[in-house]
């Protein structure tokens, strides 16, 4: 199987939030029909052909009544976890729901009380903060350390935060969006050790796990130390891997049965049933397979090529703009802090002159100020055009 990731897919004029000007205006102060969207984590590639065919077959059945995930659905998840992550999970541990962020919200409600502290590591995916806030818990920020090149975990500070009895939970972004780290096994071992020591429930958001690039090995938190299984929730999804966020499906792995029941009770309070929507189920069954793995490996090569192109372009054309080393995800993290303009002015020029829509680093917490996140999961020509526009907008940087 060979997928042509270089096929041009016209997304303008579709209902894509990424490509729709109104969608872009949800993030940017300015956007128009010429704007290149490099913001929300959504790729411009089509899903695998075999998935489109399965969707068509299902559509042709013509009856879309309530459905139930098949045995193949669960087999697919078990296969994927075993084959990709070397994690032997049990079918009973899986709770299907509509999204990773909703699973995080249910976990917060199921395993903490109002007023409890929940640890996150800024700069991080903004809904972590929001999920804590809207559920009246307290945000506890173990901010990542940055030495100008690489982000690492401040373990001393983490221990201080986890040892405080008011703090009950940690939400880990594994791999980390937006800084692009694929946490090493040794780093995860230390986190697990601390969570065990201080009885902290840990939620590991592994939505980007399949997108570890450049031979960086992804380690699922479920494989680090068996003892953590009794206080662990792992969030998985096909939405980033196979570009199908609109299918609204996620699988949450909860090894401890008492925790699983509490989680299910939280879902039930919202009359949210642990079942897959029809197309989501088709997608899980057909992508969590050998064919899915082949497609994914080809995708990763395309992403790696784009990232290298971007990194080299920035190194060759800019003195004051830096592209941070990336280990995984298709979200680059650019450091603008040495540029000779105020961050607000840079952002304004990016939107209005270069006409590119990217995520301002400040949305990931104040630690993200002076940075921007750029989604490079697009056709190589789109990436080249965007980089050329950046260069013409900031010729002296
Ligand atoms: C780390 C992380 N978690 C969760 C999500 C969203 O997941 P969902 O749409 O399933 O809620 C994203 C999307 O970009 C993400 O980057």
PDB file of N, CA and C and ligand atoms in Angstrom, residues 40-42 97-104 124-128 172-178 205-208 235-240 245-246 248-250 329-331 364 373, ligand 1:
ATOM      1  N   UNK A  40      -5.484  24.854  14.496  1.00  0.00           N
ATOM      2  CA  UNK A  40      -6.054  23.674  15.170  1.00  0.00           C
ATOM      3  C   UNK A  40      -5.394  22.354  14.717  1.00  0.00           C
ATOM      4  N   UNK A  41      -5.321  21.398  15.646  1.00  0.00           N
ATOM      5  CA  UNK A  41      -4.631  20.123  15.372  1.00  0.00           C
ATOM      6  C   UNK A  41      -5.498  19.199  14.531  1.00  0.00           C
ATOM      7  N   UNK A  42      -5.415  19.413  13.245  1.00  0.00           N
ATOM      8  CA  UNK A  42      -6.248  18.731  12.271  1.00  0.00           C
ATOM      9  C   UNK A  42      -5.379  18.687  11.011  1.00  0.00           C
ATOM     10  N   UNK A  97     -16.061   6.677  24.649  1.00  0.00           N
ATOM     11  CA  UNK A  97     -16.803   7.935  24.822  1.00  0.00           C
ATOM     12  C   UNK A  97     -16.519   8.854  23.650  1.00  0.00           C
ATOM     13  N   UNK A  98     -17.031  10.084  23.736  1.00  0.00           N
ATOM     14  CA  UNK A  98     -17.018  10.918  22.525  1.00  0.00           C
ATOM     15  C   UNK A  98     -15.755  11.755  22.345  1.00  0.00           C
ATOM     16  N   UNK A  99     -14.907  11.821  23.326  1.00  0.00           N
ATOM     17  CA  UNK A  99     -13.711  12.641  23.132  1.00  0.00           C
ATOM     18  C   UNK A  99     -12.784  12.557  24.324  1.00  0.00           C
ATOM     19  N   UNK A 100     -11.536  12.897  24.080  1.00  0.00           N
ATOM     20  CA  UNK A 100     -10.534  12.842  25.144  1.00  0.00           C
ATOM     21  C   UNK A 100     -10.822  13.902  26.205  1.00  0.00           C
ATOM     22  N   UNK A 101     -11.222  15.099  25.763  1.00  0.00           N
ATOM     23  CA  UNK A 101     -11.441  16.141  26.768  1.00  0.00           C
ATOM     24  C   UNK A 101     -12.646  15.792  27.645  1.00  0.00           C
ATOM     25  N   UNK A 102     -13.672  15.178  27.050  1.00  0.00           N
ATOM     26  CA  UNK A 102     -14.784  14.783  27.934  1.00  0.00           C
ATOM     27  C   UNK A 102     -14.330  13.698  28.899  1.00  0.00           C
ATOM     28  N   UNK A 103     -13.448  12.794  28.467  1.00  0.00           N
ATOM     29  CA  UNK A 103     -12.944  11.767  29.393  1.00  0.00           C
ATOM     30  C   UNK A 103     -12.160  12.422  30.532  1.00  0.00           C
ATOM     31  N   UNK A 104     -11.435  13.488  30.210  1.00  0.00           N
ATOM     32  CA  UNK A 104     -10.684  14.193  31.259  1.00  0.00           C
ATOM     33  C   UNK A 104     -11.662  14.839  32.250  1.00  0.00           C
ATOM     34  N   UNK A 124       0.686  24.009  28.042  1.00  0.00           N
ATOM     35  CA  UNK A 124       0.013  22.764  27.676  1.00  0.00           C
ATOM     36  C   UNK A 124      -1.335  23.032  27.011  1.00  0.00           C
ATOM     37  N   UNK A 125      -1.807  22.024  26.301  1.00  0.00           N
ATOM     38  CA  UNK A 125      -3.098  22.038  25.610  1.00  0.00           C
ATOM     39  C   UNK A 125      -4.174  22.721  26.490  1.00  0.00           C
ATOM     40  N   UNK A 126      -4.720  23.865  26.044  1.00  0.00           N
ATOM     41  CA  UNK A 126      -5.564  24.711  26.907  1.00  0.00           C
ATOM     42  C   UNK A 126      -6.770  24.031  27.575  1.00  0.00           C
ATOM     43  N   UNK A 127      -7.449  23.079  26.933  1.00  0.00           N
ATOM     44  CA  UNK A 127      -8.602  22.495  27.631  1.00  0.00           C
ATOM     45  C   UNK A 127      -8.270  21.787  28.954  1.00  0.00           C
ATOM     46  N   UNK A 128      -7.018  21.472  29.210  1.00  0.00           N
ATOM     47  CA  UNK A 128      -6.686  20.876  30.525  1.00  0.00           C
ATOM     48  C   UNK A 128      -7.072  21.883  31.612  1.00  0.00           C
ATOM     49  N   UNK A 172      -1.305  14.424  32.576  1.00  0.00           N
ATOM     50  CA  UNK A 172      -0.054  14.388  31.814  1.00  0.00           C
ATOM     51  C   UNK A 172      -0.367  14.399  30.325  1.00  0.00           C
ATOM     52  N   UNK A 173       0.379  15.181  29.582  1.00  0.00           N
ATOM     53  CA  UNK A 173       0.194  15.191  28.127  1.00  0.00           C
ATOM     54  C   UNK A 173       1.363  14.386  27.539  1.00  0.00           C
ATOM     55  N   UNK A 174       1.067  13.190  27.058  1.00  0.00           N
ATOM     56  CA  UNK A 174       2.099  12.201  26.717  1.00  0.00           C
ATOM     57  C   UNK A 174       1.815  11.578  25.341  1.00  0.00           C
ATOM     58  N   UNK A 175       2.494  12.040  24.271  1.00  0.00           N
ATOM     59  CA  UNK A 175       3.469  13.126  24.126  1.00  0.00           C
ATOM     60  C   UNK A 175       2.842  14.505  24.373  1.00  0.00           C
ATOM     61  N   UNK A 176       3.746  15.482  24.521  1.00  0.00           N
ATOM     62  CA  UNK A 176       3.302  16.784  24.990  1.00  0.00           C
ATOM     63  C   UNK A 176       2.976  17.762  23.853  1.00  0.00           C
ATOM     64  N   UNK A 177       1.766  18.255  23.874  1.00  0.00           N
ATOM     65  CA  UNK A 177       1.314  19.325  22.993  1.00  0.00           C
ATOM     66  C   UNK A 177       1.275  20.601  23.831  1.00  0.00           C
ATOM     67  N   UNK A 178       2.002  21.672  23.510  1.00  0.00           N
ATOM     68  CA  UNK A 178       2.608  21.999  22.217  1.00  0.00           C
ATOM     69  C   UNK A 178       4.130  21.836  22.136  1.00  0.00           C
ATOM     70  N   UNK A 205      -2.972  11.629  28.906  1.00  0.00           N
ATOM     71  CA  UNK A 205      -3.606  11.917  27.610  1.00  0.00           C
ATOM     72  C   UNK A 205      -2.634  11.472  26.516  1.00  0.00           C
ATOM     73  N   UNK A 206      -2.944  10.343  25.876  1.00  0.00           N
ATOM     74  CA  UNK A 206      -2.030   9.751  24.891  1.00  0.00           C
ATOM     75  C   UNK A 206      -2.559   9.906  23.464  1.00  0.00           C
ATOM     76  N   UNK A 207      -3.294  10.990  23.239  1.00  0.00           N
ATOM     77  CA  UNK A 207      -3.902  11.192  21.915  1.00  0.00           C
ATOM     78  C   UNK A 207      -2.844  11.322  20.812  1.00  0.00           C
ATOM     79  N   UNK A 208      -1.644  11.823  21.157  1.00  0.00           N
ATOM     80  CA  UNK A 208      -0.605  11.984  20.135  1.00  0.00           C
ATOM     81  C   UNK A 208       0.389  10.814  20.115  1.00  0.00           C
ATOM     82  N   UNK A 235      -6.044   8.050  28.175  1.00  0.00           N
ATOM     83  CA  UNK A 235      -6.975   8.512  27.138  1.00  0.00           C
ATOM     84  C   UNK A 235      -6.372   8.232  25.768  1.00  0.00           C
ATOM     85  N   UNK A 236      -7.116   7.505  24.947  1.00  0.00           N
ATOM     86  CA  UNK A 236      -6.630   7.194  23.599  1.00  0.00           C
ATOM     87  C   UNK A 236      -7.682   7.643  22.580  1.00  0.00           C
ATOM     88  N   UNK A 237      -7.212   7.804  21.345  1.00  0.00           N
ATOM     89  CA  UNK A 237      -8.130   8.261  20.306  1.00  0.00           C
ATOM     90  C   UNK A 237      -7.509   8.034  18.933  1.00  0.00           C
ATOM     91  N   UNK A 238      -8.362   7.881  17.924  1.00  0.00           N
ATOM     92  CA  UNK A 238      -7.847   7.819  16.550  1.00  0.00           C
ATOM     93  C   UNK A 238      -7.894   9.196  15.895  1.00  0.00           C
ATOM     94  N   UNK A 239      -8.390  10.197  16.614  1.00  0.00           N
ATOM     95  CA  UNK A 239      -8.713  11.455  15.928  1.00  0.00           C
ATOM     96  C   UNK A 239      -7.492  12.173  15.355  1.00  0.00           C
ATOM     97  N   UNK A 240      -6.351  12.151  16.057  1.00  0.00           N
ATOM     98  CA  UNK A 240      -5.149  12.797  15.493  1.00  0.00           C
ATOM     99  C   UNK A 240      -4.488  11.834  14.503  1.00  0.00           C
ATOM    100  N   UNK A 245     -11.223  13.760  13.671  1.00  0.00           N
ATOM    101  CA  UNK A 245     -11.742  14.366  14.904  1.00  0.00           C
ATOM    102  C   UNK A 245     -13.257  14.511  14.879  1.00  0.00           C
ATOM    103  N   UNK A 246     -13.818  14.720  13.686  1.00  0.00           N
ATOM    104  CA  UNK A 246     -15.266  14.948  13.612  1.00  0.00           C
ATOM    105  C   UNK A 246     -16.060  13.673  13.880  1.00  0.00           C
ATOM    106  N   UNK A 248     -15.823  12.010  16.520  1.00  0.00           N
ATOM    107  CA  UNK A 248     -16.194  12.071  17.938  1.00  0.00           C
ATOM    108  C   UNK A 248     -16.157  10.709  18.611  1.00  0.00           C
ATOM    109  N   UNK A 249     -14.984  10.143  18.638  1.00  0.00           N
ATOM    110  CA  UNK A 249     -14.853   8.870  19.340  1.00  0.00           C
ATOM    111  C   UNK A 249     -13.504   8.800  20.048  1.00  0.00           C
ATOM    112  N   UNK A 250     -13.536   8.259  21.249  1.00  0.00           N
ATOM    113  CA  UNK A 250     -12.300   8.077  22.015  1.00  0.00           C
ATOM    114  C   UNK A 250     -12.460   6.823  22.860  1.00  0.00           C
ATOM    115  N   UNK A 329       4.300  14.609  17.438  1.00  0.00           N
ATOM    116  CA  UNK A 329       3.143  15.432  17.059  1.00  0.00           C
ATOM    117  C   UNK A 329       3.457  16.151  15.735  1.00  0.00           C
ATOM    118  N   UNK A 330       2.420  16.750  15.149  1.00  0.00           N
ATOM    119  CA  UNK A 330       2.665  17.529  13.922  1.00  0.00           C
ATOM    120  C   UNK A 330       2.517  19.019  14.199  1.00  0.00           C
ATOM    121  N   UNK A 331       2.858  19.376  15.447  1.00  0.00           N
ATOM    122  CA  UNK A 331       2.695  20.753  15.878  1.00  0.00           C
ATOM    123  C   UNK A 331       4.059  21.323  16.247  1.00  0.00           C
ATOM    124  N   UNK A 364      -1.533  28.623  25.700  1.00  0.00           N
ATOM    125  CA  UNK A 364      -1.080  27.423  26.414  1.00  0.00           C
ATOM    126  C   UNK A 364      -0.590  27.762  27.828  1.00  0.00           C
ATOM    127  N   UNK A 373       2.496  28.179  17.941  1.00  0.00           N
ATOM    128  CA  UNK A 373       2.423  26.775  17.543  1.00  0.00           C
ATOM    129  C   UNK A 373       1.992  26.706  16.082  1.00  0.00           C
TER     130      UNK A 373
HETATM  131  C1  LIG B   1      -3.417  16.758  23.934  1.00  0.00           C
HETATM  132  C2  LIG B   1      -4.778  16.763  23.331  1.00  0.00           C
HETATM  133  N1  LIG B   1      -5.797  16.179  23.986  1.00  0.00           N
HETATM  134  C3  LIG B   1      -7.054  16.165  23.486  1.00  0.00           C
HETATM  135  C4  LIG B   1      -7.337  16.745  22.268  1.00  0.00           C
HETATM  136  C5  LIG B   1      -8.738  16.769  21.749  1.00  0.00           C
HETATM  137  O1  LIG B   1      -9.339  15.551  21.877  1.00  0.00           O
HETATM  138  P1  LIG B   1     -10.911  15.376  21.655  1.00  0.00           P
HETATM  139  O2  LIG B   1     -11.263  16.132  20.422  1.00  0.00           O
HETATM  140  O3  LIG B   1     -11.061  13.896  21.522  1.00  0.00           O
HETATM  141  O4  LIG B   1     -11.572  15.911  22.870  1.00  0.00           O
HETATM  142  C6  LIG B   1      -6.306  17.359  21.547  1.00  0.00           C
HETATM  143  C7  LIG B   1      -6.579  18.005  20.262  1.00  0.00           C
HETATM  144  O5  LIG B   1      -5.791  18.686  19.704  1.00  0.00           O
HETATM  145  C8  LIG B   1      -5.001  17.363  22.090  1.00  0.00           C
HETATM  146  O6  LIG B   1      -3.969  17.919  21.441  1.00  0.00           O
END
